[in-house]
Coordinates of N, CA, C and O in Angstrom, one line a residue:
T52 N -18.2 9.7 -2.3 CA -18.0 9.0 -1.1 C -16.8 9.7 -0.3 O -15.8 10.1 -1.0
I53 N -16.8 9.8 1.0 CA -15.8 10.5 1.8 C -15.2 9.5 2.7 O -15.9 8.8 3.5
H54 N -13.9 9.4 2.8 CA -13.2 8.6 3.7 C -12.4 9.5 4.6 O -11.5 10.2 4.1
D55 N -12.5 9.2 5.8 CA -11.7 10.2 6.8 C -10.7 9.3 7.4 O -11.1 8.5 8.2
L56 N -9.5 9.6 7.0 CA -8.4 8.7 7.7 C -8.0 9.2 8.9 O -7.1 8.5 9.7
A57 N -8.2 10.4 9.3 CA -8.1 11.1 10.6 C -6.6 11.1 11.3 O -6.4 11.8 12.1
G58 N -5.7 10.4 10.5 CA -4.3 10.6 11.0 C -3.8 10.0 12.4 O -2.7 10.3 12.8
H59 N -4.7 9.1 12.8 CA -4.3 8.5 14.1 C -3.2 7.4 13.7 O -3.4 6.6 13.0
K60 N -2.1 7.4 14.5 CA -1.0 6.6 14.2 C -1.2 5.1 14.2 O -0.7 4.3 13.5
K61 N -2.2 4.6 15.1 CA -2.6 3.3 15.2 C -3.2 2.6 13.9 O -3.2 1.5 13.8
Y62 N -3.8 3.6 13.1 CA -4.4 3.2 11.8 C -3.5 3.4 10.6 O -3.9 3.1 9.4
Y63 N -2.4 3.9 10.8 CA -1.5 4.2 9.6 C -1.2 3.0 8.7 O -1.2 3.1 7.5
S64 N -1.0 1.8 9.2 CA -0.8 0.5 8.5 C -2.1 0.3 7.5 O -1.9 -0.3 6.5
S65 N -3.2 0.7 7.8 CA -4.3 0.4 7.0 C -4.7 1.5 6.0 O -5.4 1.3 5.0
H66 N -4.1 2.6 6.0 CA -4.4 3.7 5.1 C -4.0 3.5 3.8 O -4.8 3.6 2.9
S67 N -2.8 3.1 3.5 CA -2.5 2.7 2.1 C -3.2 1.7 1.5 O -3.5 1.6 0.3
F68 N -3.6 0.6 2.3 CA -4.5 -0.5 1.9 C -5.8 0.1 1.4 O -6.3 -0.2 0.2
I69 N -6.4 0.8 2.3 CA -7.7 1.5 1.9 C -7.6 2.4 0.6 O -8.4 2.3 -0.2
L70 N -6.6 3.1 0.5 CA -6.4 4.1 -0.5 C -6.1 3.4 -1.9 O -6.7 3.7 -2.9
E71 N -5.5 2.3 -1.8 CA -5.1 1.5 -3.1 C -6.5 0.8 -3.5 O -6.5 0.7 -4.7
L72 N -7.3 0.4 -2.6 CA -8.6 -0.2 -3.0 C -9.5 0.8 -3.7 O -10.0 0.5 -4.9
I73 N -9.6 2.0 -3.2 CA -10.6 2.9 -3.7 C -9.9 3.8 -5.0 O -10.7 4.2 -5.8
S74 N -8.7 3.8 -5.1 CA -8.0 4.6 -6.1 C -8.2 3.8 -7.5 O -8.0 4.4 -8.6
N75 N -8.4 2.6 -7.4 CA -8.7 1.8 -8.8 C -10.0 2.1 -9.3 O -10.3 1.6 -10.5
V76 N -10.8 2.6 -8.6 CA -12.3 2.8 -8.9 C -12.4 4.2 -9.6 O -13.2 4.4 -10.4
T77 N -11.8 5.2 -8.9 CA -12.1 6.6 -9.2 C -11.0 7.5 -8.9 O -10.1 7.1 -8.0
P78 N -10.7 8.7 -9.6 CA -9.8 9.6 -9.2 C -10.1 10.0 -7.6 O -11.2 10.2 -7.2
L79 N -9.0 10.3 -6.9 CA -9.1 10.7 -5.7 C -8.7 12.3 -5.5 O -7.9 12.8 -6.2
V80 N -9.5 13.0 -4.6 CA -9.2 14.2 -4.2 C -8.9 14.2 -2.6 O -9.7 13.7 -1.9
F81 N -7.7 14.6 -2.4 CA -7.3 14.6 -0.9 C -7.3 16.0 -0.4 O -6.9 16.9 -0.9
L82 N -7.9 16.1 0.9 CA -7.8 17.4 1.6 C -7.0 17.1 2.8 O -7.4 16.4 3.7
L83 N -5.8 17.5 2.7 CA -4.7 17.3 3.7 C -4.8 18.5 4.7 O -4.5 19.6 4.4
M84 N -5.3 18.1 6.0 CA -5.7 19.0 6.9 C -4.4 19.2 7.9 O -3.9 18.1 8.4
A85 N -4.0 20.3 8.3 CA -2.9 20.7 9.2 C -3.3 21.7 10.2 O -3.7 22.8 9.8
S86 N -3.2 21.3 11.5 CA -3.6 22.3 12.5 C -2.5 23.4 12.6 O -1.3 23.0 13.0
L87 N -2.9 24.5 12.5 CA -1.9 25.7 12.6 C -1.6 26.0 14.2 O -0.7 26.8 14.5
M88 N -2.2 25.1 15.0 CA -1.7 25.3 16.5 C -0.5 24.5 16.7 O 0.1 24.6 17.9
L89 N -0.2 23.6 15.9 CA 1.2 22.8 16.2 C 2.3 23.6 15.8 O 2.3 24.7 15.1
T90 N 3.4 23.2 16.1 CA 4.8 23.8 15.8 C 4.9 23.7 14.2 O 4.5 22.6 13.6
L91 N 5.7 24.5 13.6 CA 6.1 24.3 12.2 C 6.6 23.2 12.0 O 6.5 22.4 10.9
K92 N 7.7 22.6 12.9 CA 8.4 21.4 12.8 C 7.2 20.2 12.6 O 7.5 19.4 11.9
D93 N 6.3 20.2 13.5 CA 5.3 19.2 13.5 C 4.5 19.2 12.2 O 4.1 18.1 11.7
I94 N 4.0 20.4 11.8 CA 3.3 20.6 10.6 C 4.1 19.9 9.4 O 3.5 19.4 8.6
T95 N 5.3 20.4 9.4 CA 6.1 19.9 8.2 C 6.3 18.4 8.2 O 6.1 17.9 7.1
A96 N 6.4 17.9 9.4 CA 6.6 16.4 9.4 C 5.4 15.7 8.9 O 5.4 14.7 8.3
Q97 N 4.2 16.3 9.4 CA 2.9 15.6 9.0 C 2.6 15.8 7.6 O 2.2 14.8 6.9
V98 N 2.8 17.0 7.0 CA 2.5 17.3 5.6 C 3.5 16.4 4.8 O 3.1 15.7 3.8
Y99 N 4.8 16.3 5.1 CA 5.8 15.4 4.5 C 5.3 13.9 4.4 O 5.2 13.3 3.4
Y100 N 4.9 13.4 5.7 CA 4.5 12.1 5.8 C 3.2 11.7 4.8 O 3.3 10.8 4.0
W101 N 2.2 12.5 5.0 CA 1.0 12.4 4.3 C 1.1 12.4 2.7 O 0.7 11.8 1.8
S102 N 1.9 13.5 2.4 CA 2.0 13.8 0.9 C 2.9 12.6 0.3 O 2.7 12.2 -0.8
A103 N 3.9 12.1 1.1 CA 4.8 10.9 0.5 C 3.9 9.7 0.4 O 3.9 9.0 -0.5
M104 N 3.1 9.4 1.4 CA 2.2 8.2 1.5 C 1.2 8.4 0.3 O 1.1 7.4 -0.4
I105 N 0.6 9.5 0.0 CA -0.4 9.7 -1.0 C 0.3 9.6 -2.3 O -0.2 9.0 -3.2
G106 N 1.5 10.2 -2.4 CA 2.2 10.1 -3.7 C 2.6 8.7 -3.9 O 2.5 8.2 -5.2
N107 N 3.0 7.8 -3.0 CA 3.2 6.4 -3.3 C 1.9 5.7 -3.8 O 2.2 4.8 -4.6
V108 N 1.0 5.9 -3.1 CA -0.2 5.2 -3.6 C -0.7 5.7 -4.9 O -1.0 4.9 -5.8
C109 N -0.7 7.0 -5.1 CA -1.2 7.6 -6.4 C -0.4 7.3 -7.5 O -0.8 7.5 -8.7
N110 N 0.9 6.9 -7.3 CA 1.8 6.6 -8.4 C 1.3 5.3 -9.2 O 1.5 5.1 -10.2
K111 N 0.6 4.5 -8.4 CA -0.1 3.3 -8.9 C -1.6 3.5 -9.5 O -2.1 2.6 -10.1
C112 N -2.1 4.7 -9.2 CA -3.5 5.1 -9.7 C -3.5 5.1 -11.2 O -2.7 5.7 -11.9
P113 N -4.6 4.6 -11.8 CA -4.8 4.8 -13.2 C -5.3 6.2 -13.5 O -5.1 6.6 -14.7
Q114 N -6.0 6.9 -12.5 CA -6.5 8.2 -12.9 C -5.7 9.2 -12.1 O -5.0 8.9 -11.0
R115 N -5.6 10.4 -12.5 CA -4.8 11.4 -11.9 C -5.7 12.0 -10.6 O -6.9 12.1 -10.7
S116 N -5.0 12.1 -9.5 CA -5.6 12.6 -8.3 C -5.0 14.0 -7.9 O -3.9 14.3 -8.4
S117 N -5.6 14.6 -6.9 CA -5.1 15.9 -6.5 C -5.0 16.1 -5.0 O -5.8 15.4 -4.3
I118 N -4.2 16.9 -4.4 CA -4.1 17.2 -2.9 C -4.3 18.7 -2.7 O -3.7 19.5 -3.5
S119 N -5.2 19.0 -1.8 CA -5.3 20.5 -1.4 C -4.8 20.4 0.0 O -5.3 19.6 0.9
L120 N -4.0 21.5 0.5 CA -3.6 21.6 1.9 C -4.4 22.6 2.6 O -4.6 23.8 2.0
V121 N -5.1 22.2 3.7 CA -6.0 23.1 4.4 C -5.4 23.3 5.8 O -5.1 22.4 6.5
G122 N -5.1 24.7 6.3 CA -4.7 25.0 7.5 C -6.0 25.2 8.5 O -6.7 25.9 8.1
T123 N -5.9 24.6 9.5 CA -7.1 24.6 10.5 C -6.7 25.3 11.7 O -5.5 25.5 11.9
H124 N -7.6 25.8 12.5 CA -7.4 26.6 13.7 C -6.7 27.9 13.5 O -6.0 28.4 14.3
A125 N -6.9 28.6 12.4 CA -6.1 29.9 12.1 C -6.6 30.8 13.0 O -5.8 31.8 13.4
D126 N -7.9 30.7 13.6 CA -8.4 31.7 14.5 C -7.8 31.6 15.9 O -7.8 32.5 16.7
C127 N -6.9 30.6 16.1 CA -6.2 30.4 17.3 C -4.8 30.9 17.3 O -4.1 30.9 18.3
V128 N -4.2 31.2 16.2 CA -2.9 31.6 15.9 C -2.7 33.0 16.3 O -3.5 33.9 15.9
V129 N -1.9 33.2 17.3 CA -1.5 34.6 17.7 C -0.5 35.3 16.8 O -0.7 36.5 16.5
D130 N 0.5 34.6 16.5 CA 1.6 35.2 15.8 C 1.8 34.6 14.4 O 2.3 33.4 14.3
Y131 N 1.4 35.3 13.3 CA 1.6 34.6 12.1 C 2.8 34.7 11.4 O 3.0 34.2 10.3
S132 N 3.8 35.4 11.9 CA 5.1 35.6 11.4 C 5.8 34.4 11.0 O 6.5 34.3 9.9
S133 N 5.7 33.4 11.8 CA 6.5 32.2 11.6 C 5.8 31.3 10.3 O 6.4 30.5 9.8
Y134 N 4.6 31.6 9.9 CA 3.8 31.1 8.9 C 4.1 31.8 7.4 O 3.6 31.3 6.4
M135 N 4.5 33.0 7.6 CA 4.6 33.8 6.3 C 5.4 33.1 5.2 O 5.0 33.3 4.0
Y136 N 6.5 32.5 5.4 CA 7.2 31.8 4.4 C 6.4 30.8 3.6 O 6.7 30.5 2.5
M137 N 5.4 30.2 4.2 CA 4.6 29.2 3.6 C 3.8 29.8 2.5 O 3.4 29.1 1.5
V138 N 3.3 31.2 2.5 CA 2.5 31.7 1.6 C 3.3 32.5 0.5 O 2.6 33.0 -0.3
R139 N 4.4 32.5 0.6 CA 5.3 33.3 -0.4 C 5.6 32.6 -1.8 O 5.5 31.5 -1.8

């Protein structure tokens, strides 16, 4: 089953509730998507928010879960130099 939480702020309050419900049934695999078209400050803030939220929910999980970070829109990035510290 795939649940797309989409990251829309108006739904933030329901995300932890949904994740807590499904985390008791099965281990979770998270694909944390970040658009590389955003500023590094915005990407960092979003990754921090989602990883903290996922961590809080998964601390209560009976099974081990995992997170993979996926950068999207790489084909639209003109200057990769500001992202190089992320891959070191």
